[in-house]
Amino acid sequence: MKKTQGFTLIELLVVVAIIALLSAVLFPVMASARESAKKTASISNLRQISVAWQMYNGDYDDTIMRVRIPGDGKDYYWWGSWDGVRLDEREGLLFPYMNNKGVQADPSFDDTLREAIGFTGYGYNYAYLSPSRYEPPTWEEIPVRVILSQIRDVSQTIAFATCARINNWAYSRPTLEGNAYLEPPSSNYPTFHARANGVGVIVWCDSHVTVTRPAYRNGSFGYGFEAEDFLREHLGDIDEDGSFSTDELFDLN
């Protein structure tokens, strides 16, 4: 009877070493490929959101969409309605133009802290596209109408971008959470989120999409914030002129 020849211990160790080496080489490549795929999906999502935004504006005589429209017992946002308890994505301002809630959320962002309200990982340039004023004696919000023709250069004005925020008032330490309001640099509260291998995604008012790294701050600023907290979470500003006091990529001029 012929004797079966098995692996020796040395051969087995060599095989294990080869597998470990291949894993060390391939796993980072696979992880990077997954992140690239998510970034590609995010680019596609933002482009579709922007096209829906353009259609919405067109249906309202080029009046630019508000970030929030108060209703009877609920508020309406672009991604859904919220009554304080329940989110209804089908009642989002842009839903009729997309009919697909899957494109509303960034696959790279999982907001477990504020998931009930449905923050999608994308923020809106609300400060300039959806401004408000407040007058005495009630100081109630008065929406200010903005029309598309007021934007001097739609290719250089931000509409949406990947967005999150640092919350340093509700938790024991500064914590990353969802946010639908993309802040301009002058607000001193960076919200542009570079969650895709150190870069974030921007869609402009003409619907073209760019990928870029944030401008990061130093030291202390704003309401007791520390730059290291934002750097740790890849949160920065979208800035072109090197000054955080100007909003050249957000404003209408």
PDB file of C-alpha atoms in Angstrom:
ATOM      1  CA  MET A   1       0.000   0.000   0.000  1.00  0.00           C
ATOM      2  CA  LYS A   2       1.370   3.381  -1.041  1.00  0.00           C
ATOM      3  CA  LYS A   3       2.011   5.759   1.837  1.00  0.00           C
ATOM      4  CA  THR A   4       0.435   9.234   1.517  1.00  0.00           C
ATOM      5  CA  GLN A   5       2.937  12.072   1.838  1.00  0.00           C
ATOM      6  CA  GLY A   6       1.619  14.996   3.983  1.00  0.00           C
ATOM      7  CA  PHE A   7       2.863  18.526   4.562  1.00  0.00           C
ATOM      8  CA  THR A   8       5.868  18.986   6.751  1.00  0.00           C
ATOM      9  CA  LEU A   9       5.746  21.597   9.507  1.00  0.00           C
ATOM     10  CA  ILE A  10       8.174  23.809   7.600  1.00  0.00           C
ATOM     11  CA  GLU A  11       6.049  23.659   4.448  1.00  0.00           C
ATOM     12  CA  LEU A  12       2.959  24.536   6.450  1.00  0.00           C
ATOM     13  CA  LEU A  13       4.704  27.498   8.050  1.00  0.00           C
ATOM     14  CA  VAL A  14       5.829  28.712   4.619  1.00  0.00           C
ATOM     15  CA  VAL A  15       2.243  28.560   3.327  1.00  0.00           C
ATOM     16  CA  VAL A  16       0.974  30.446   6.391  1.00  0.00           C
ATOM     17  CA  ALA A  17       3.673  33.085   5.926  1.00  0.00           C
ATOM     18  CA  ILE A  18       2.740  33.539   2.251  1.00  0.00           C
ATOM     19  CA  ILE A  19      -0.948  33.915   3.123  1.00  0.00           C
ATOM     20  CA  ALA A  20      -0.097  36.468   5.820  1.00  0.00           C
ATOM     21  CA  LEU A  21       2.072  38.406   3.378  1.00  0.00           C
ATOM     22  CA  LEU A  22      -0.628  38.432   0.715  1.00  0.00           C
ATOM     23  CA  SER A  23      -3.208  39.535   3.279  1.00  0.00           C
ATOM     24  CA  ALA A  24      -0.996  42.396   4.430  1.00  0.00           C
ATOM     25  CA  VAL A  25      -0.630  43.549   0.833  1.00  0.00           C
ATOM     26  CA  LEU A  26      -4.181  42.977  -0.407  1.00  0.00           C
ATOM     27  CA  PHE A  27      -6.321  44.065   2.553  1.00  0.00           C
ATOM     28  CA  PRO A  28      -5.285  47.752   2.380  1.00  0.00           C
ATOM     29  CA  VAL A  29      -5.811  47.659  -1.385  1.00  0.00           C
ATOM     30  CA  MET A  30      -9.281  46.183  -0.930  1.00  0.00           C
ATOM     31  CA  ALA A  31     -10.125  48.736   1.766  1.00  0.00           C
ATOM     32  CA  SER A  32      -8.976  51.552  -0.493  1.00  0.00           C
ATOM     33  CA  ALA A  33     -11.043  50.129  -3.349  1.00  0.00           C
ATOM     34  CA  ARG A  34     -14.124  50.042  -1.119  1.00  0.00           C
ATOM     35  CA  GLU A  35     -13.586  53.671  -0.122  1.00  0.00           C
ATOM     36  CA  SER A  36     -13.127  54.649  -3.760  1.00  0.00           C
ATOM     37  CA  ALA A  37     -16.378  52.894  -4.658  1.00  0.00           C
ATOM     38  CA  LYS A  38     -18.205  54.757  -1.890  1.00  0.00           C
ATOM     39  CA  LYS A  39     -16.714  58.052  -3.058  1.00  0.00           C
ATOM     40  CA  THR A  40     -17.892  57.330  -6.601  1.00  0.00           C
ATOM     41  CA  ALA A  41     -21.390  56.584  -5.278  1.00  0.00           C
ATOM     42  CA  SER A  42     -21.352  59.821  -3.279  1.00  0.00           C
ATOM     43  CA  ILE A  43     -20.364  61.806  -6.369  1.00  0.00           C
ATOM     44  CA  SER A  44     -23.244  60.231  -8.284  1.00  0.00           C
ATOM     45  CA  ASN A  45     -25.684  60.915  -5.436  1.00  0.00           C
ATOM     46  CA  LEU A  46     -24.759  64.575  -5.153  1.00  0.00           C
ATOM     47  CA  ARG A  47     -25.031  65.063  -8.889  1.00  0.00           C
ATOM     48  CA  GLN A  48     -28.547  63.550  -8.871  1.00  0.00           C
ATOM     49  CA  ILE A  49     -29.524  65.653  -5.852  1.00  0.00           C
ATOM     50  CA  SER A  50     -28.310  68.772  -7.635  1.00  0.00           C
ATOM     51  CA  VAL A  51     -30.270  67.940 -10.791  1.00  0.00           C
ATOM     52  CA  ALA A  52     -33.396  67.442  -8.646  1.00  0.00           C
ATOM     53  CA  TRP A  53     -32.637  70.769  -6.943  1.00  0.00           C
ATOM     54  CA  GLN A  54     -32.437  72.478 -10.335  1.00  0.00           C
ATOM     55  CA  MET A  55     -35.799  70.977 -11.349  1.00  0.00           C
ATOM     56  CA  TYR A  56     -37.382  72.070  -8.067  1.00  0.00           C
ATOM     57  CA  ASN A  57     -36.120  75.619  -8.560  1.00  0.00           C
ATOM     58  CA  GLY A  58     -37.461  75.643 -12.113  1.00  0.00           C
ATOM     59  CA  ASP A  59     -40.915  74.605 -10.934  1.00  0.00           C
ATOM     60  CA  TYR A  60     -40.953  77.553  -8.520  1.00  0.00           C
ATOM     61  CA  ASP A  61     -40.024  80.261 -11.037  1.00  0.00           C
ATOM     62  CA  ASP A  62     -36.302  79.898 -10.286  1.00  0.00           C
ATOM     63  CA  THR A  63     -36.857  80.543  -6.585  1.00  0.00           C
ATOM     64  CA  ILE A  64     -34.116  78.612  -4.830  1.00  0.00           C
ATOM     65  CA  MET A  65     -35.170  75.858  -2.437  1.00  0.00           C
ATOM     66  CA  ARG A  66     -35.348  76.676   1.260  1.00  0.00           C
ATOM     67  CA  VAL A  67     -33.359  74.538   3.675  1.00  0.00           C
ATOM     68  CA  ARG A  68     -36.509  74.114   5.782  1.00  0.00           C
ATOM     69  CA  ILE A  69     -40.178  74.872   5.206  1.00  0.00           C
ATOM     70  CA  PRO A  70     -42.321  74.882   8.370  1.00  0.00           C
ATOM     71  CA  GLY A  71     -45.696  73.199   8.049  1.00  0.00           C
ATOM     72  CA  ASP A  72     -48.641  72.174  10.188  1.00  0.00           C
ATOM     73  CA  GLY A  73     -46.961  70.198  12.949  1.00  0.00           C
ATOM     74  CA  LYS A  74     -43.917  69.254  10.915  1.00  0.00           C
ATOM     75  CA  ASP A  75     -40.956  70.699   9.063  1.00  0.00           C
ATOM     76  CA  TYR A  76     -40.124  69.862   5.456  1.00  0.00           C
ATOM     77  CA  TYR A  77     -36.497  69.399   4.403  1.00  0.00           C
ATOM     78  CA  TRP A  78     -35.076  68.340   1.064  1.00  0.00           C
ATOM     79  CA  TRP A  79     -34.683  64.730   2.259  1.00  0.00           C
ATOM     80  CA  GLY A  80     -37.982  64.323   4.156  1.00  0.00           C
ATOM     81  CA  SER A  81     -40.488  65.720   6.640  1.00  0.00           C
ATOM     82  CA  TRP A  82     -39.963  65.598  10.406  1.00  0.00           C
ATOM     83  CA  ASP A  83     -42.681  65.978  13.038  1.00  0.00           C
ATOM     84  CA  GLY A  84     -40.378  65.584  16.022  1.00  0.00           C
ATOM     85  CA  VAL A  85     -40.895  61.835  16.148  1.00  0.00           C
ATOM     86  CA  ARG A  86     -41.099  60.362  12.673  1.00  0.00           C
ATOM     87  CA  LEU A  87     -39.241  60.972   9.430  1.00  0.00           C
ATOM     88  CA  ASP A  88     -41.116  60.585   6.138  1.00  0.00           C
ATOM     89  CA  GLU A  89     -38.691  60.566   3.210  1.00  0.00           C
ATOM     90  CA  ARG A  90     -41.558  60.592   0.702  1.00  0.00           C
ATOM     91  CA  GLU A  91     -42.437  64.131   1.806  1.00  0.00           C
ATOM     92  CA  GLY A  92     -38.979  65.524   1.135  1.00  0.00           C
ATOM     93  CA  LEU A  93     -38.872  68.633  -1.037  1.00  0.00           C
ATOM     94  CA  LEU A  94     -36.749  66.880  -3.659  1.00  0.00           C
ATOM     95  CA  PHE A  95     -38.308  63.419  -3.459  1.00  0.00           C
ATOM     96  CA  PRO A  96     -40.779  63.998  -6.350  1.00  0.00           C
ATOM     97  CA  TYR A  97     -37.809  64.736  -8.605  1.00  0.00           C
ATOM     98  CA  MET A  98     -35.800  61.661  -7.570  1.00  0.00           C
ATOM     99  CA  ASN A  99     -38.295  59.017  -6.386  1.00  0.00           C
ATOM    100  CA  ASN A 100     -35.348  57.165  -4.923  1.00  0.00           C
ATOM    101  CA  LYS A 101     -34.409  57.723  -1.318  1.00  0.00           C
ATOM    102  CA  GLY A 102     -31.293  55.612  -1.869  1.00  0.00           C
ATOM    103  CA  VAL A 103     -29.464  58.490  -3.544  1.00  0.00           C
ATOM    104  CA  GLN A 104     -30.189  60.843  -0.645  1.00  0.00           C
ATOM    105  CA  ALA A 105     -27.697  59.266   1.777  1.00  0.00           C
ATOM    106  CA  ASP A 106     -23.922  59.109   1.566  1.00  0.00           C
ATOM    107  CA  PRO A 107     -22.804  55.437   1.757  1.00  0.00           C
ATOM    108  CA  SER A 108     -19.601  56.591   3.468  1.00  0.00           C
ATOM    109  CA  PHE A 109     -21.434  58.137   6.417  1.00  0.00           C
ATOM    110  CA  ASP A 110     -23.298  56.235   9.122  1.00  0.00           C
ATOM    111  CA  ASP A 111     -24.921  58.661  11.545  1.00  0.00           C
ATOM    112  CA  THR A 112     -25.991  56.564  14.516  1.00  0.00           C
ATOM    113  CA  LEU A 113     -26.377  59.558  16.844  1.00  0.00           C
ATOM    114  CA  ARG A 114     -29.001  61.506  14.899  1.00  0.00           C
ATOM    115  CA  GLU A 115     -30.345  58.839  12.564  1.00  0.00           C
ATOM    116  CA  ALA A 116     -33.996  59.405  13.528  1.00  0.00           C
ATOM    117  CA  ILE A 117     -34.162  62.750  11.737  1.00  0.00           C
ATOM    118  CA  GLY A 118     -32.513  61.210   8.700  1.00  0.00           C
ATOM    119  CA  PHE A 119     -29.466  63.415   8.230  1.00  0.00           C
ATOM    120  CA  THR A 120     -27.970  62.105   5.024  1.00  0.00           C
ATOM    121  CA  GLY A 121     -24.321  63.078   5.271  1.00  0.00           C
ATOM    122  CA  TYR A 122     -24.847  65.973   2.867  1.00  0.00           C
ATOM    123  CA  GLY A 123     -25.214  69.622   3.838  1.00  0.00           C
ATOM    124  CA  TYR A 124     -26.844  72.560   2.050  1.00  0.00           C
ATOM    125  CA  ASN A 125     -25.393  76.036   1.526  1.00  0.00           C
ATOM    126  CA  TYR A 126     -28.261  77.423   3.568  1.00  0.00           C
ATOM    127  CA  ALA A 127     -26.616  80.671   4.700  1.00  0.00           C
ATOM    128  CA  TYR A 128     -26.651  82.135   1.183  1.00  0.00           C
ATOM    129  CA  LEU A 129     -29.141  80.021  -0.784  1.00  0.00           C
ATOM    130  CA  SER A 130     -31.750  79.988   2.000  1.00  0.00           C
ATOM    131  CA  PRO A 131     -31.150  83.090   4.150  1.00  0.00           C
ATOM    132  CA  SER A 132     -33.495  84.478   6.793  1.00  0.00           C
ATOM    133  CA  ARG A 133     -33.824  87.719   8.721  1.00  0.00           C
ATOM    134  CA  TYR A 134     -35.165  88.343  12.219  1.00  0.00           C
ATOM    135  CA  GLU A 135     -36.907  91.566  13.216  1.00  0.00           C
ATOM    136  CA  PRO A 136     -38.273  92.931  16.505  1.00  0.00           C
ATOM    137  CA  PRO A 137     -40.399  92.646  18.449  1.00  0.00           C
ATOM    138  CA  THR A 138     -41.017  88.920  17.844  1.00  0.00           C
ATOM    139  CA  TRP A 139     -37.670  88.040  16.248  1.00  0.00           C
ATOM    140  CA  GLU A 140     -39.435  85.302  14.338  1.00  0.00           C
ATOM    141  CA  GLU A 141     -37.735  83.890  11.268  1.00  0.00           C
ATOM    142  CA  ILE A 142     -38.593  85.698   8.025  1.00  0.00           C
ATOM    143  CA  PRO A 143     -37.453  83.752   4.935  1.00  0.00           C
ATOM    144  CA  VAL A 144     -35.592  85.801   2.330  1.00  0.00           C
ATOM    145  CA  ARG A 145     -36.362  84.813  -1.264  1.00  0.00           C
ATOM    146  CA  VAL A 146     -33.367  84.089  -3.480  1.00  0.00           C
ATOM    147  CA  ILE A 147     -33.711  83.520  -7.217  1.00  0.00           C
ATOM    148  CA  LEU A 148     -31.236  81.743  -9.454  1.00  0.00           C
ATOM    149  CA  SER A 149     -30.337  84.865 -11.444  1.00  0.00           C
ATOM    150  CA  GLN A 150     -28.935  86.453  -8.270  1.00  0.00           C
ATOM    151  CA  ILE A 151     -26.025  84.012  -8.352  1.00  0.00           C
ATOM    152  CA  ARG A 152     -23.265  85.710 -10.313  1.00  0.00           C
ATOM    153  CA  ASP A 153     -21.371  82.512 -11.170  1.00  0.00           C
ATOM    154  CA  VAL A 154     -23.219  79.230 -10.638  1.00  0.00           C
ATOM    155  CA  SER A 155     -20.040  77.263 -11.392  1.00  0.00           C
ATOM    156  CA  GLN A 156     -18.281  78.909  -8.433  1.00  0.00           C
ATOM    157  CA  THR A 157     -21.124  78.782  -5.885  1.00  0.00           C
ATOM    158  CA  ILE A 158     -21.598  75.711  -3.690  1.00  0.00           C
ATOM    159  CA  ALA A 159     -24.984  73.999  -3.486  1.00  0.00           C
ATOM    160  CA  PHE A 160     -24.330  70.842  -1.401  1.00  0.00           C
ATOM    161  CA  ALA A 161     -21.305  69.023   0.024  1.00  0.00           C
ATOM    162  CA  THR A 162     -20.376  66.139   2.305  1.00  0.00           C
ATOM    163  CA  CYS A 163     -21.148  67.453   5.762  1.00  0.00           C
ATOM    164  CA  ALA A 164     -21.049  66.627   9.479  1.00  0.00           C
ATOM    165  CA  ARG A 165     -20.422  68.553  12.675  1.00  0.00           C
ATOM    166  CA  ILE A 166     -18.643  68.455  16.027  1.00  0.00           C
ATOM    167  CA  ASN A 167     -20.999  68.563  19.008  1.00  0.00           C
ATOM    168  CA  ASN A 168     -19.204  69.684  22.178  1.00  0.00           C
ATOM    169  CA  TRP A 169     -22.284  70.467  24.262  1.00  0.00           C
ATOM    170  CA  ALA A 170     -24.370  67.269  24.400  1.00  0.00           C
ATOM    171  CA  TYR A 171     -21.745  64.605  25.034  1.00  0.00           C
ATOM    172  CA  SER A 172     -18.887  64.031  27.460  1.00  0.00           C
ATOM    173  CA  ARG A 173     -16.363  64.879  24.740  1.00  0.00           C
ATOM    174  CA  PRO A 174     -16.476  66.562  21.307  1.00  0.00           C
ATOM    175  CA  THR A 175     -18.355  64.087  19.114  1.00  0.00           C
ATOM    176  CA  LEU A 176     -18.957  63.743  15.373  1.00  0.00           C
ATOM    177  CA  GLU A 177     -22.611  63.662  14.330  1.00  0.00           C
ATOM    178  CA  GLY A 178     -24.879  64.290  11.364  1.00  0.00           C
ATOM    179  CA  ASN A 179     -25.624  67.785  10.111  1.00  0.00           C
ATOM    180  CA  ALA A 180     -27.647  69.161   7.190  1.00  0.00           C
ATOM    181  CA  TYR A 181     -26.320  72.729   7.344  1.00  0.00           C
ATOM    182  CA  LEU A 182     -23.086  73.378   5.450  1.00  0.00           C
ATOM    183  CA  GLU A 183     -21.458  76.315   7.205  1.00  0.00           C
ATOM    184  CA  PRO A 184     -19.425  78.963   5.354  1.00  0.00           C
ATOM    185  CA  PRO A 185     -15.934  79.792   6.683  1.00  0.00           C
ATOM    186  CA  SER A 186     -17.082  83.041   8.334  1.00  0.00           C
ATOM    187  CA  SER A 187     -19.275  81.070  10.750  1.00  0.00           C
ATOM    188  CA  ASN A 188     -16.142  79.716  12.494  1.00  0.00           C
ATOM    189  CA  TYR A 189     -17.695  76.250  12.618  1.00  0.00           C
ATOM    190  CA  PRO A 190     -16.144  73.890  10.020  1.00  0.00           C
ATOM    191  CA  THR A 191     -18.604  71.303   8.687  1.00  0.00           C
ATOM    192  CA  PHE A 192     -17.073  70.172   5.371  1.00  0.00           C
ATOM    193  CA  HIS A 193     -16.370  66.473   5.946  1.00  0.00           C
ATOM    194  CA  ALA A 194     -13.446  64.797   4.169  1.00  0.00           C
ATOM    195  CA  ARG A 195     -14.679  61.276   4.844  1.00  0.00           C
ATOM    196  CA  ALA A 196     -13.450  59.673   1.604  1.00  0.00           C
ATOM    197  CA  ASN A 197      -9.729  59.039   2.084  1.00  0.00           C
ATOM    198  CA  GLY A 198      -9.140  62.601   3.242  1.00  0.00           C
ATOM    199  CA  VAL A 199     -11.253  64.372   0.638  1.00  0.00           C
ATOM    200  CA  GLY A 200     -14.809  65.670   0.535  1.00  0.00           C
ATOM    201  CA  VAL A 201     -17.265  66.007  -2.327  1.00  0.00           C
ATOM    202  CA  ILE A 202     -18.869  69.274  -3.490  1.00  0.00           C
ATOM    203  CA  VAL A 203     -21.655  69.850  -5.993  1.00  0.00           C
ATOM    204  CA  TRP A 204     -21.958  73.369  -7.348  1.00  0.00           C
ATOM    205  CA  CYS A 205     -24.994  75.340  -8.464  1.00  0.00           C
ATOM    206  CA  ASP A 206     -24.426  74.345 -12.100  1.00  0.00           C
ATOM    207  CA  SER A 207     -24.464  70.651 -11.023  1.00  0.00           C
ATOM    208  CA  HIS A 208     -20.788  69.919 -11.678  1.00  0.00           C
ATOM    209  CA  VAL A 209     -19.033  67.953  -8.939  1.00  0.00           C
ATOM    210  CA  THR A 210     -15.535  68.339  -7.518  1.00  0.00           C
ATOM    211  CA  VAL A 211     -13.501  66.430  -4.952  1.00  0.00           C
ATOM    212  CA  THR A 212     -11.152  68.380  -2.688  1.00  0.00           C
ATOM    213  CA  ARG A 213      -9.362  68.489   0.653  1.00  0.00           C
ATOM    214  CA  PRO A 214     -10.623  70.858   3.348  1.00  0.00           C
ATOM    215  CA  ALA A 215      -8.763  73.881   4.640  1.00  0.00           C
ATOM    216  CA  TYR A 216      -7.974  73.140   8.287  1.00  0.00           C
ATOM    217  CA  ARG A 217      -7.704  75.653  11.125  1.00  0.00           C
ATOM    218  CA  ASN A 218      -5.229  76.074  13.965  1.00  0.00           C
ATOM    219  CA  GLY A 219      -5.643  76.816  17.661  1.00  0.00           C
ATOM    220  CA  SER A 220      -8.944  77.810  19.252  1.00  0.00           C
ATOM    221  CA  PHE A 221     -11.837  79.508  17.475  1.00  0.00           C
ATOM    222  CA  GLY A 222     -15.576  79.989  17.442  1.00  0.00           C
ATOM    223  CA  TYR A 223     -17.471  78.894  20.529  1.00  0.00           C
ATOM    224  CA  GLY A 224     -14.629  77.307  22.446  1.00  0.00           C
ATOM    225  CA  PHE A 225     -13.667  74.854  19.712  1.00  0.00           C
ATOM    226  CA  GLU A 226     -10.213  73.351  19.372  1.00  0.00           C
ATOM    227  CA  ALA A 227      -8.745  72.761  15.922  1.00  0.00           C
ATOM    228  CA  GLU A 228      -7.458  69.304  16.875  1.00  0.00           C
ATOM    229  CA  ASP A 229     -11.022  68.044  17.414  1.00  0.00           C
ATOM    230  CA  PHE A 230     -11.959  68.988  13.858  1.00  0.00           C
ATOM    231  CA  LEU A 231      -8.726  67.700  12.356  1.00  0.00           C
ATOM    232  CA  ARG A 232      -9.235  64.342  14.074  1.00  0.00           C
ATOM    233  CA  GLU A 233     -12.648  63.991  12.414  1.00  0.00           C
ATOM    234  CA  HIS A 234     -11.509  65.378   9.024  1.00  0.00           C
ATOM    235  CA  LEU A 235     -13.723  68.461   9.341  1.00  0.00           C
ATOM    236  CA  GLY A 236     -12.594  71.670   7.703  1.00  0.00           C
ATOM    237  CA  ASP A 237     -13.696  74.556   5.516  1.00  0.00           C
ATOM    238  CA  ILE A 238     -14.140  75.019   1.792  1.00  0.00           C
ATOM    239  CA  ASP A 239     -11.924  78.009   1.115  1.00  0.00           C
ATOM    240  CA  GLU A 240     -10.093  79.450  -1.863  1.00  0.00           C
ATOM    241  CA  ASP A 241      -8.587  82.798  -0.867  1.00  0.00           C
ATOM    242  CA  GLY A 242      -6.858  81.702   2.358  1.00  0.00           C
ATOM    243  CA  SER A 243      -9.087  83.820   4.590  1.00  0.00           C
ATOM    244  CA  PHE A 244     -11.674  82.236   6.885  1.00  0.00           C
ATOM    245  CA  SER A 245     -13.445  85.593   7.201  1.00  0.00           C
ATOM    246  CA  THR A 246     -14.702  85.533   3.599  1.00  0.00           C
ATOM    247  CA  ASP A 247     -17.201  83.207   1.912  1.00  0.00           C
ATOM    248  CA  GLU A 248     -16.182  83.574  -1.724  1.00  0.00           C
ATOM    249  CA  LEU A 249     -17.384  80.071  -2.695  1.00  0.00           C
ATOM    250  CA  PHE A 250     -20.687  80.339  -0.808  1.00  0.00           C
ATOM    251  CA  ASP A 251     -21.996  83.857  -1.403  1.00  0.00           C
ATOM    252  CA  LEU A 252     -23.981  84.976  -4.434  1.00  0.00           C
ATOM    253  CA  ASN A 253     -21.384  87.469  -5.633  1.00  0.00           C
TER     254      ASN A 253
END
